[in-house]
PDB file of C-alpha atoms in Angstrom:
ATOM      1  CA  UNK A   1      13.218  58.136   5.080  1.00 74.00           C
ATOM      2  CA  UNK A   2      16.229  58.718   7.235  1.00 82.00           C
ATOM      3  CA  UNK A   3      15.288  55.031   8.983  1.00 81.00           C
ATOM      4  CA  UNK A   4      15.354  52.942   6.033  1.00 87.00           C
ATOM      5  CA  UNK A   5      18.657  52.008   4.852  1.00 92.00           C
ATOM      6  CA  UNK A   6      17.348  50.944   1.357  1.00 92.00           C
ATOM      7  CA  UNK A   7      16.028  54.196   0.376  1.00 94.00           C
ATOM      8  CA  UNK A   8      18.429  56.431   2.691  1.00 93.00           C
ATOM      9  CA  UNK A   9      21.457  55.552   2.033  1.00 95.00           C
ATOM     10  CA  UNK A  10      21.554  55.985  -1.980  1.00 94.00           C
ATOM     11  CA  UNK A  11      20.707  59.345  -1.567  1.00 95.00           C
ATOM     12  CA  UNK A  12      22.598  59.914   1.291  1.00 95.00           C
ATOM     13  CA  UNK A  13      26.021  58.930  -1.380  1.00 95.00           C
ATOM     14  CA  UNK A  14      24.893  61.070  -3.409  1.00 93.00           C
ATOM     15  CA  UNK A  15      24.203  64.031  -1.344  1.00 93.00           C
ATOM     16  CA  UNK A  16      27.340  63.576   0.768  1.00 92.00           C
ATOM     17  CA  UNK A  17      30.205  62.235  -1.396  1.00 89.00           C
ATOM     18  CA  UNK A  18      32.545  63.550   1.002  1.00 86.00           C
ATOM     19  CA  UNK A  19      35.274  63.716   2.981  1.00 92.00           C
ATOM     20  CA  UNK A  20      32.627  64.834   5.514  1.00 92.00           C
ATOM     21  CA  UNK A  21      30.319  63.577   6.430  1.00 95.00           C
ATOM     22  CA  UNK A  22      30.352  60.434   5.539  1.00 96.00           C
ATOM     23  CA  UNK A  23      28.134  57.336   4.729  1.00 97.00           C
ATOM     24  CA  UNK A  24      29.603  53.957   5.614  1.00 98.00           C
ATOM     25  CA  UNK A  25      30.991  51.905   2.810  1.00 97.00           C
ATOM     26  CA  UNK A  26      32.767  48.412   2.525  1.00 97.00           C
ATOM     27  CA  UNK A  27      36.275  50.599   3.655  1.00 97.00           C
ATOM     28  CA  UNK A  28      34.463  51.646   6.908  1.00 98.00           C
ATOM     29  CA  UNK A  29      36.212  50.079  10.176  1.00 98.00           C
ATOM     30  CA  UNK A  30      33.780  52.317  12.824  1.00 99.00           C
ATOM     31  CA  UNK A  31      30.383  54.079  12.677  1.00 99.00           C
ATOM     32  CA  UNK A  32      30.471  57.034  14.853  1.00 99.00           C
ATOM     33  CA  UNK A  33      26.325  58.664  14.894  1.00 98.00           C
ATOM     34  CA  UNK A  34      23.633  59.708  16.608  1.00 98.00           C
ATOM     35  CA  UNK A  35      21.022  61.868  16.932  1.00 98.00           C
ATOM     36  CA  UNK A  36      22.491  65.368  16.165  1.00 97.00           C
ATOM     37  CA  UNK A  37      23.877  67.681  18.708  1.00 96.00           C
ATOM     38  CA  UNK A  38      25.101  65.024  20.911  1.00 97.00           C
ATOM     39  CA  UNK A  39      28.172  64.859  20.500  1.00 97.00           C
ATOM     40  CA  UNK A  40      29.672  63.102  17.596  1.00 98.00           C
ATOM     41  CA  UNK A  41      31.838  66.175  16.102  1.00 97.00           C
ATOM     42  CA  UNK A  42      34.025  65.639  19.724  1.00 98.00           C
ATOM     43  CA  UNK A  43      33.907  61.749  19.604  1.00 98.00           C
ATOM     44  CA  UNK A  44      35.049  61.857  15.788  1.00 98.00           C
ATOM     45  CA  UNK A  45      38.240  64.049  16.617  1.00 98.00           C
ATOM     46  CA  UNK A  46      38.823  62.631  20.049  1.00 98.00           C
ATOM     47  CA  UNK A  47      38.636  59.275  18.348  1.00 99.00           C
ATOM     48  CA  UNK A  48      41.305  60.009  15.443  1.00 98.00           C
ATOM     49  CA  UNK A  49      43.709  62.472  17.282  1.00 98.00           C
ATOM     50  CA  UNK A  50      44.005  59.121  19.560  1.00 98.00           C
ATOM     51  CA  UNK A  51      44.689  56.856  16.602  1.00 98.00           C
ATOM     52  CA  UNK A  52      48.643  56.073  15.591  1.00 96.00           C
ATOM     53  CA  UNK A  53      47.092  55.398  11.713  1.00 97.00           C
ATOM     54  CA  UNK A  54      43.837  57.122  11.047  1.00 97.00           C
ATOM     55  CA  UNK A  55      40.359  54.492  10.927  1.00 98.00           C
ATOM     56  CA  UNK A  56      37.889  55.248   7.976  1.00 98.00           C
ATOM     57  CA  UNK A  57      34.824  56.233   9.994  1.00 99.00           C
ATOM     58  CA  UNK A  58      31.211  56.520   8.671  1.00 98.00           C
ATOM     59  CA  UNK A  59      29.762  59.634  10.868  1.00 98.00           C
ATOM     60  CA  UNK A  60      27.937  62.803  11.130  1.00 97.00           C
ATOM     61  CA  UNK A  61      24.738  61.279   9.340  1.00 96.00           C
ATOM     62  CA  UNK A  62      22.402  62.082  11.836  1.00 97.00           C
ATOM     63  CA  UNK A  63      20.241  58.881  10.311  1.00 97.00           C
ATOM     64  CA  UNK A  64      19.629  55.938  11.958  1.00 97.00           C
ATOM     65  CA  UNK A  65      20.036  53.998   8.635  1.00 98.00           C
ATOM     66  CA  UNK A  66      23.615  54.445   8.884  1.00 98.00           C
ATOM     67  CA  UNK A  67      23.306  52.569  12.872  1.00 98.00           C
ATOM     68  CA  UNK A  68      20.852  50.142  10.971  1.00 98.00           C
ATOM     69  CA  UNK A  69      23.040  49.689   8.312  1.00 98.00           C
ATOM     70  CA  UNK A  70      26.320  48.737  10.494  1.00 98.00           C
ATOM     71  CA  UNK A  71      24.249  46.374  12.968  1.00 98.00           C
ATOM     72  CA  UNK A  72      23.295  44.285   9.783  1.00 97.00           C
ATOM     73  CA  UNK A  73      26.937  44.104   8.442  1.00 98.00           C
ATOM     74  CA  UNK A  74      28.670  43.659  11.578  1.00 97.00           C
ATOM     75  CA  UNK A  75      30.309  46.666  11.783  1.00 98.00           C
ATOM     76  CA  UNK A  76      31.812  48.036  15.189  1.00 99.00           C
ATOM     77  CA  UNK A  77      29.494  51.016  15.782  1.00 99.00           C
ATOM     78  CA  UNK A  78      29.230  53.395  18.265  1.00 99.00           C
ATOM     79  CA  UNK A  79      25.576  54.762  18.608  1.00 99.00           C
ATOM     80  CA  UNK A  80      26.068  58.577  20.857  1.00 99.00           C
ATOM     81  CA  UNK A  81      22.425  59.716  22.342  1.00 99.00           C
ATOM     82  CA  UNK A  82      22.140  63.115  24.963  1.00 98.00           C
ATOM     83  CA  UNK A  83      19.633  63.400  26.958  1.00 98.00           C
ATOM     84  CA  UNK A  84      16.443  65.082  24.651  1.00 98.00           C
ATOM     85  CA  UNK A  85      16.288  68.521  26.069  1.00 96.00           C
ATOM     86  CA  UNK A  86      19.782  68.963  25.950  1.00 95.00           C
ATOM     87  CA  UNK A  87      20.182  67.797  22.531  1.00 97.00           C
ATOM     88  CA  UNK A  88      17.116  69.167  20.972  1.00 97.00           C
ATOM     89  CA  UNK A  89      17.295  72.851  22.383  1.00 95.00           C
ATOM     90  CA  UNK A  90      20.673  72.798  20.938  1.00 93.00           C
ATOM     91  CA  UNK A  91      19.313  71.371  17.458  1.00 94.00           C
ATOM     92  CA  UNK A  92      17.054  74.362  17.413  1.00 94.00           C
ATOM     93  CA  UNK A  93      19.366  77.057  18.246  1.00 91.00           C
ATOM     94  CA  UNK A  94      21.660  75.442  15.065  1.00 90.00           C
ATOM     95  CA  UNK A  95      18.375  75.048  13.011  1.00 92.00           C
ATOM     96  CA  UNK A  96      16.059  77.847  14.165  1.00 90.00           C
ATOM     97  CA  UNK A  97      13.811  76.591  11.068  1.00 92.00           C
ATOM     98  CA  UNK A  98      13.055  73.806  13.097  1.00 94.00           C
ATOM     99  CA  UNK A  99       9.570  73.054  14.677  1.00 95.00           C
ATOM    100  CA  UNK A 100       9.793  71.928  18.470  1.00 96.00           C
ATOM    101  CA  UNK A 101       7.115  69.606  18.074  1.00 97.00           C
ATOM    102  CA  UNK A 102       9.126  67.601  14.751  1.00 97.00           C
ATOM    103  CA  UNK A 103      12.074  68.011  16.324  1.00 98.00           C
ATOM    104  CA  UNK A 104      10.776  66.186  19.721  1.00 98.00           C
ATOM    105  CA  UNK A 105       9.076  63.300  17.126  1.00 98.00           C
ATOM    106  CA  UNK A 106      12.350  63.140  15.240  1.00 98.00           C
ATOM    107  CA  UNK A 107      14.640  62.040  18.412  1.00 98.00           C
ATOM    108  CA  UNK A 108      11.790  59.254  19.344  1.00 98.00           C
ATOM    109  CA  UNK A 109      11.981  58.206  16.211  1.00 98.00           C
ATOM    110  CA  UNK A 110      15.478  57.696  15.900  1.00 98.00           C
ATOM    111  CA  UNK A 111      16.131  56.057  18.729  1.00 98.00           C
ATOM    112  CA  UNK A 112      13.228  53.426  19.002  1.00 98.00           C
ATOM    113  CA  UNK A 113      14.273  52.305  15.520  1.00 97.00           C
ATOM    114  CA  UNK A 114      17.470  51.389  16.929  1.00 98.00           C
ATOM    115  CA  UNK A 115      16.224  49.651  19.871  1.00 98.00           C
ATOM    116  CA  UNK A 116      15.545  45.839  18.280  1.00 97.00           C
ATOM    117  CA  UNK A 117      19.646  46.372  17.252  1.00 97.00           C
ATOM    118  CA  UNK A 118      20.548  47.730  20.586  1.00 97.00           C
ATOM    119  CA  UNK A 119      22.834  44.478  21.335  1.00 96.00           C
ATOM    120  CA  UNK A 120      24.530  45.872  17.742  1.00 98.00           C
ATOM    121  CA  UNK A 121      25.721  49.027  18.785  1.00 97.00           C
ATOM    122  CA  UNK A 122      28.330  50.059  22.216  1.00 98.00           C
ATOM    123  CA  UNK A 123      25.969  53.350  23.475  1.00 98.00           C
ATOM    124  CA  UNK A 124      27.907  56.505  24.459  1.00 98.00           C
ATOM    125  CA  UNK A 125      26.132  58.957  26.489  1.00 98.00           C
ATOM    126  CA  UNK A 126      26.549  62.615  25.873  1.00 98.00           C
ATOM    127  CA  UNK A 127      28.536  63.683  29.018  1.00 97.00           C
ATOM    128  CA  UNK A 128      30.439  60.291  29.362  1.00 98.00           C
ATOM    129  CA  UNK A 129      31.748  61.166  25.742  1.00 98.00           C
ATOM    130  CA  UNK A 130      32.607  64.371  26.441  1.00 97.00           C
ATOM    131  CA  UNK A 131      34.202  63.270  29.799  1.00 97.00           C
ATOM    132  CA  UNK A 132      35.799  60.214  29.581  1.00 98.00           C
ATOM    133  CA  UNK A 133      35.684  58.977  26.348  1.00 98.00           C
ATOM    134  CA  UNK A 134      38.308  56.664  26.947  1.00 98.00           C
ATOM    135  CA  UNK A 135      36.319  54.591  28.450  1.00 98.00           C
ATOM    136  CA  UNK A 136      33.665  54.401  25.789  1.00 98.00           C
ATOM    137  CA  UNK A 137      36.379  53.617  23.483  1.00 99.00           C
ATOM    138  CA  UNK A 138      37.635  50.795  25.978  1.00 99.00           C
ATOM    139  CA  UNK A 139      34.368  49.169  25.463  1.00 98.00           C
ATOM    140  CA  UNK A 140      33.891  49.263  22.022  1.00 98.00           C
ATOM    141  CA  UNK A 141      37.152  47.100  21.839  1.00 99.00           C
ATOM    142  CA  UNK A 142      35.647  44.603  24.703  1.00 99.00           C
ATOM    143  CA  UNK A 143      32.791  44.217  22.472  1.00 98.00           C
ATOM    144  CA  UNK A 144      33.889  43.951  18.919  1.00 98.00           C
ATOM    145  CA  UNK A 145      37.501  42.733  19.476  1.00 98.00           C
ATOM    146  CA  UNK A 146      39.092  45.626  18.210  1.00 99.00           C
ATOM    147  CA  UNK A 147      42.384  47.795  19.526  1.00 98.00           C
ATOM    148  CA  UNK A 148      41.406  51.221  18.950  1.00 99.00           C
ATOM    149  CA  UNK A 149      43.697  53.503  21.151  1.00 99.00           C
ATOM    150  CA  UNK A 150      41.553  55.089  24.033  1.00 98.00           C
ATOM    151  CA  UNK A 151      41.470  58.960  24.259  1.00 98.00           C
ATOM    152  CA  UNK A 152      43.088  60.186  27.656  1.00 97.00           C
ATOM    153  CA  UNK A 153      41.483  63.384  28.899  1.00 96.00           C
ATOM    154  CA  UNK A 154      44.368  66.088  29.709  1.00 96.00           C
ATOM    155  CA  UNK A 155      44.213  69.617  29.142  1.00 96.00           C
ATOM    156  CA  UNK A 156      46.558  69.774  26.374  1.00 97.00           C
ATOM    157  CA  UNK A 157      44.107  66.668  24.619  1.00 97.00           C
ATOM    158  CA  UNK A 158      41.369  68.404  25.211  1.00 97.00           C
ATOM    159  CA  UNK A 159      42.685  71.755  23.856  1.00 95.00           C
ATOM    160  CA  UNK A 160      44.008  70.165  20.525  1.00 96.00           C
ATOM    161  CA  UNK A 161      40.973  68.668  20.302  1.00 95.00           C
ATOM    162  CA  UNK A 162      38.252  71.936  20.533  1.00 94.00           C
ATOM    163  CA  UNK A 163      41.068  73.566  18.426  1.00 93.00           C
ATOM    164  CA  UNK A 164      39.794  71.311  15.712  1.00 94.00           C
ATOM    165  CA  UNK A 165      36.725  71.175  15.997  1.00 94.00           C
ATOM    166  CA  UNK A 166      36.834  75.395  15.845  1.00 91.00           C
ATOM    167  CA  UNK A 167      38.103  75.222  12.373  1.00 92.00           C
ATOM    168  CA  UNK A 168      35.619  73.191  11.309  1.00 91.00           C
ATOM    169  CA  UNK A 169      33.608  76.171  10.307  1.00 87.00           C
ATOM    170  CA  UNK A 170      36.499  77.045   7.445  1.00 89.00           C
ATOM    171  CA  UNK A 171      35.599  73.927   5.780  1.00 89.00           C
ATOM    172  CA  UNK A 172      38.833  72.798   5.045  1.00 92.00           C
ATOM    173  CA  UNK A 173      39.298  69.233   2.699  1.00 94.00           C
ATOM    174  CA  UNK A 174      42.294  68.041   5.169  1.00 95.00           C
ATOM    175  CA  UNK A 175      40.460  68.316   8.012  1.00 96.00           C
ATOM    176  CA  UNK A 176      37.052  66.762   6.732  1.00 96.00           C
ATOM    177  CA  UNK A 177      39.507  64.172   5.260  1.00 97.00           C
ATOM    178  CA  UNK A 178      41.078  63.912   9.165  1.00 97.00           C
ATOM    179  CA  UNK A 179      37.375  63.213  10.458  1.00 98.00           C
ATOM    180  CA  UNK A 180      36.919  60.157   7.875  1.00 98.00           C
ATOM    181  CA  UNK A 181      40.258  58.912   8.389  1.00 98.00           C
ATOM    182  CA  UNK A 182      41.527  59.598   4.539  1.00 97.00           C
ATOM    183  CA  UNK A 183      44.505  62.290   6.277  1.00 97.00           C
ATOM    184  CA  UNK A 184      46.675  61.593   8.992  1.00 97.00           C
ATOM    185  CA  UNK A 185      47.216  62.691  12.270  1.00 96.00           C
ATOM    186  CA  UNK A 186      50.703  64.101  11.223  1.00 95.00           C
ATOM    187  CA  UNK A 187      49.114  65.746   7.525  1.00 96.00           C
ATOM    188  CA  UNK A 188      46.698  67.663   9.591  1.00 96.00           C
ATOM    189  CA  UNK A 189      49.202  68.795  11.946  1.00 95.00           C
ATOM    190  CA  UNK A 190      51.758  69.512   9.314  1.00 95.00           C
ATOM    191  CA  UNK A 191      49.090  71.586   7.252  1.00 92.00           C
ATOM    192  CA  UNK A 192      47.515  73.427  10.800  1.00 91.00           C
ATOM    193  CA  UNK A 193      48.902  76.719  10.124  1.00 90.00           C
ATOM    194  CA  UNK A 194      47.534  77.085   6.642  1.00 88.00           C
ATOM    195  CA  UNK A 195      44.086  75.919   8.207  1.00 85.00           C
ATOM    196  CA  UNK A 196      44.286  78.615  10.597  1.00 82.00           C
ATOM    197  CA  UNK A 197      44.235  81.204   7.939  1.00 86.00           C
ATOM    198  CA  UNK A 198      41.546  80.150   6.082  1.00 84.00           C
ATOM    199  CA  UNK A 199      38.209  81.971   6.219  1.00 81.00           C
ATOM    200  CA  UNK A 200      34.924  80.649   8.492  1.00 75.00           C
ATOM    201  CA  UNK A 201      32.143  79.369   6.723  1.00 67.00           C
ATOM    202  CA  UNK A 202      30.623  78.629   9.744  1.00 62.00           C
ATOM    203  CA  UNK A 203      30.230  80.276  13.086  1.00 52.00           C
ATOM    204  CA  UNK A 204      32.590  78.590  15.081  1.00 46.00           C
ATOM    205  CA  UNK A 205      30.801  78.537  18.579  1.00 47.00           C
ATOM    206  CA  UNK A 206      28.271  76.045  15.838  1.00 51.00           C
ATOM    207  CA  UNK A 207      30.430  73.267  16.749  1.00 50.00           C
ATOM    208  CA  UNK A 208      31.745  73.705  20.835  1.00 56.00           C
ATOM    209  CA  UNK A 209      29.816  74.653  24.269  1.00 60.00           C
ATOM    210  CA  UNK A 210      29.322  78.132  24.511  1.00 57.00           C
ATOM    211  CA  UNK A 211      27.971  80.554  26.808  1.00 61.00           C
ATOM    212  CA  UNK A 212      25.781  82.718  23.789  1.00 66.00           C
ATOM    213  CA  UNK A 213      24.189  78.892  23.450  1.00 65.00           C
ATOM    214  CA  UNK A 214      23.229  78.027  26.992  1.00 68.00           C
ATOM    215  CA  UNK A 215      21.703  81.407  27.289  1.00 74.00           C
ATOM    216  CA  UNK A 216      19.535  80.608  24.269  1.00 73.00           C
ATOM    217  CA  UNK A 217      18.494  77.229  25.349  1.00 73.00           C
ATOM    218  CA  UNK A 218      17.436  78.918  28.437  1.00 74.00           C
ATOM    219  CA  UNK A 219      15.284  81.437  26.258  1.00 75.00           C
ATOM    220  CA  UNK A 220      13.751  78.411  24.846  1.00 88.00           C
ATOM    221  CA  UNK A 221      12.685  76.570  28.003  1.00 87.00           C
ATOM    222  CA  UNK A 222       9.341  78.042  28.079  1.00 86.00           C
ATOM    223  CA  UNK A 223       8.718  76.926  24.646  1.00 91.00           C
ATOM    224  CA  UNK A 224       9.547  73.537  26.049  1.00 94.00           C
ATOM    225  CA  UNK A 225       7.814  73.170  28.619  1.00 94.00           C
ATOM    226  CA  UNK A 226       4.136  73.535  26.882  1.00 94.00           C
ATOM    227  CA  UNK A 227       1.535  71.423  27.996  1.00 96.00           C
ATOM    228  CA  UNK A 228       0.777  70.311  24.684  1.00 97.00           C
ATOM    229  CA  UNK A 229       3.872  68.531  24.085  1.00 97.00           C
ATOM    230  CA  UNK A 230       3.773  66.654  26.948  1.00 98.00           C
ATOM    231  CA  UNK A 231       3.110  63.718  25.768  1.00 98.00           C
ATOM    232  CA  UNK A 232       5.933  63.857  22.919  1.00 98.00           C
ATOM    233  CA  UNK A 233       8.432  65.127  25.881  1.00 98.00           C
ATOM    234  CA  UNK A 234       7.458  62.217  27.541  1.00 98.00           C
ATOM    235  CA  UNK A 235       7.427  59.793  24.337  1.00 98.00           C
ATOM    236  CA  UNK A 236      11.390  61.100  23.851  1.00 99.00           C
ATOM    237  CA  UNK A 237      12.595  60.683  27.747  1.00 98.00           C
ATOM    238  CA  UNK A 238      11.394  56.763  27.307  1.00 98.00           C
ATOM    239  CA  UNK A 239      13.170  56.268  24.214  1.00 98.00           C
ATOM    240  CA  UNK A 240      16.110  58.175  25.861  1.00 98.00           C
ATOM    241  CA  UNK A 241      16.046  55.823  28.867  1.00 98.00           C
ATOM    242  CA  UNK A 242      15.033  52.470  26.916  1.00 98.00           C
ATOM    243  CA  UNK A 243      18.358  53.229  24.454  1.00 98.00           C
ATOM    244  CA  UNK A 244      20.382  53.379  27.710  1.00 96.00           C
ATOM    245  CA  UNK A 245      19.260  50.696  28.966  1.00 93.00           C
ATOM    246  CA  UNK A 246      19.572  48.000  26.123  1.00 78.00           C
TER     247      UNK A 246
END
């Protein structure tokens, strides 16, 4: 259901009527999504801490509709993708419900139903977003015309940034709001040490690399490395590479 805009979407509004995340609307001025776990939490705050006035971003669907949906309209998109194993061990470890073998079918999916809309979309790859993301940003305006301020990677960016992204967990209104550019830079900042004090509702290490994570992923590499899902491993890496490509 999650690649048919039509039927998605509608419930999507309903499930998610914000601040976060968020389904993109007539307001919306960027689409920041992908496949989940690759990224987009970083490239939503790196994107708005960078911004003098905050941009009303769709993001954090995990649903291809919401790619579909901007390619038909027009709307500057940026489409984030990690490499499967990367991004998949790290779904299961946040979604230990999850079945390998969907899980593997769901990335394919997702990504080959973006690839006739490829031309649509500027691609960011998982560790070129979390490396230089400036320069992903520097191409979106190249291709849609826009003057969205690029993120420069220094330490104190980069701290301010995972700071964020650590209190995500607390839930907070003002910083969902920050994400889908309904609060400012300066709110957030102005309302940080009340945000501090507020109570997780969410492990923290969900959201940023952490050590407890990469040893689980490693747990899990036997499980991924069964012969019988060869041919789904195999069925992801192509759509991984064909995305890339364009």
């Amino acid at each position: 259901m999650s690649g048919y805009p039509a039927v998605y979407l509608p419930w999507a509004r309903l499930k998610y009527p914000g601040p976060s995340p968020q389904v993109i609307s007539s307001q919306t001025g960027l689409v920041i999504d992908g496949y989940t776990r690759s990224a987009t939490t970083f490239a939503v705050h790196a994107f708005q801490l960078s911004q003098e006035q905050p941009v009303r971003l769709a993001h954090h669907l995990h649903a291809s509709a919401q790619l579909l949906t901007a390619a038909r309209r027009g709307v500057p998109a940026l489409a984030l993708i990690r490499e499967p194993r990367g991004a998949i061990l790290s779904q299961l470890i946040r979604e230990p419900k999850k079945e390998l073998r969907d899980a593997l079918a769901a990335y394919s999916r997702f990504y080959i139903r973006l690839l006739p809309y490829r031309g649509s979309f500027v691609v960011g790859e998982f560790k070129e977003v979390t490396h230089d993301f400036g320069a992903v940003i520097r191409r979106l305006n190249a291709h849609f015309g826009t003057s969205f301020a690029e993120f420069v990677h220094t330490e104190t960016n980069m701290r301010e940034c995972f700071d964020l992204i650590k209190l995500r967990g607390t839930g907070s209104p003002t910083l969902l709001g920050f994400e889908s550019g309904t609060v400012s830079r300066d709110q957030l900042r102005r309302e940080l040490p009340a945000l501090a004090r507020r109570p997780m509702l969410d492990a923290e290490e969900a959201w940023i690399p952490s050590g407890n994570r990469e040893r689980a992923k490693a747990a899990l590499d036997e499980q991924w490395r069964r012969p019988s899902l060869a041919r789904l491993r195999d069925r992801a890496a192509q759509a991984y590479q064909e995305f890339l490509a364009g």
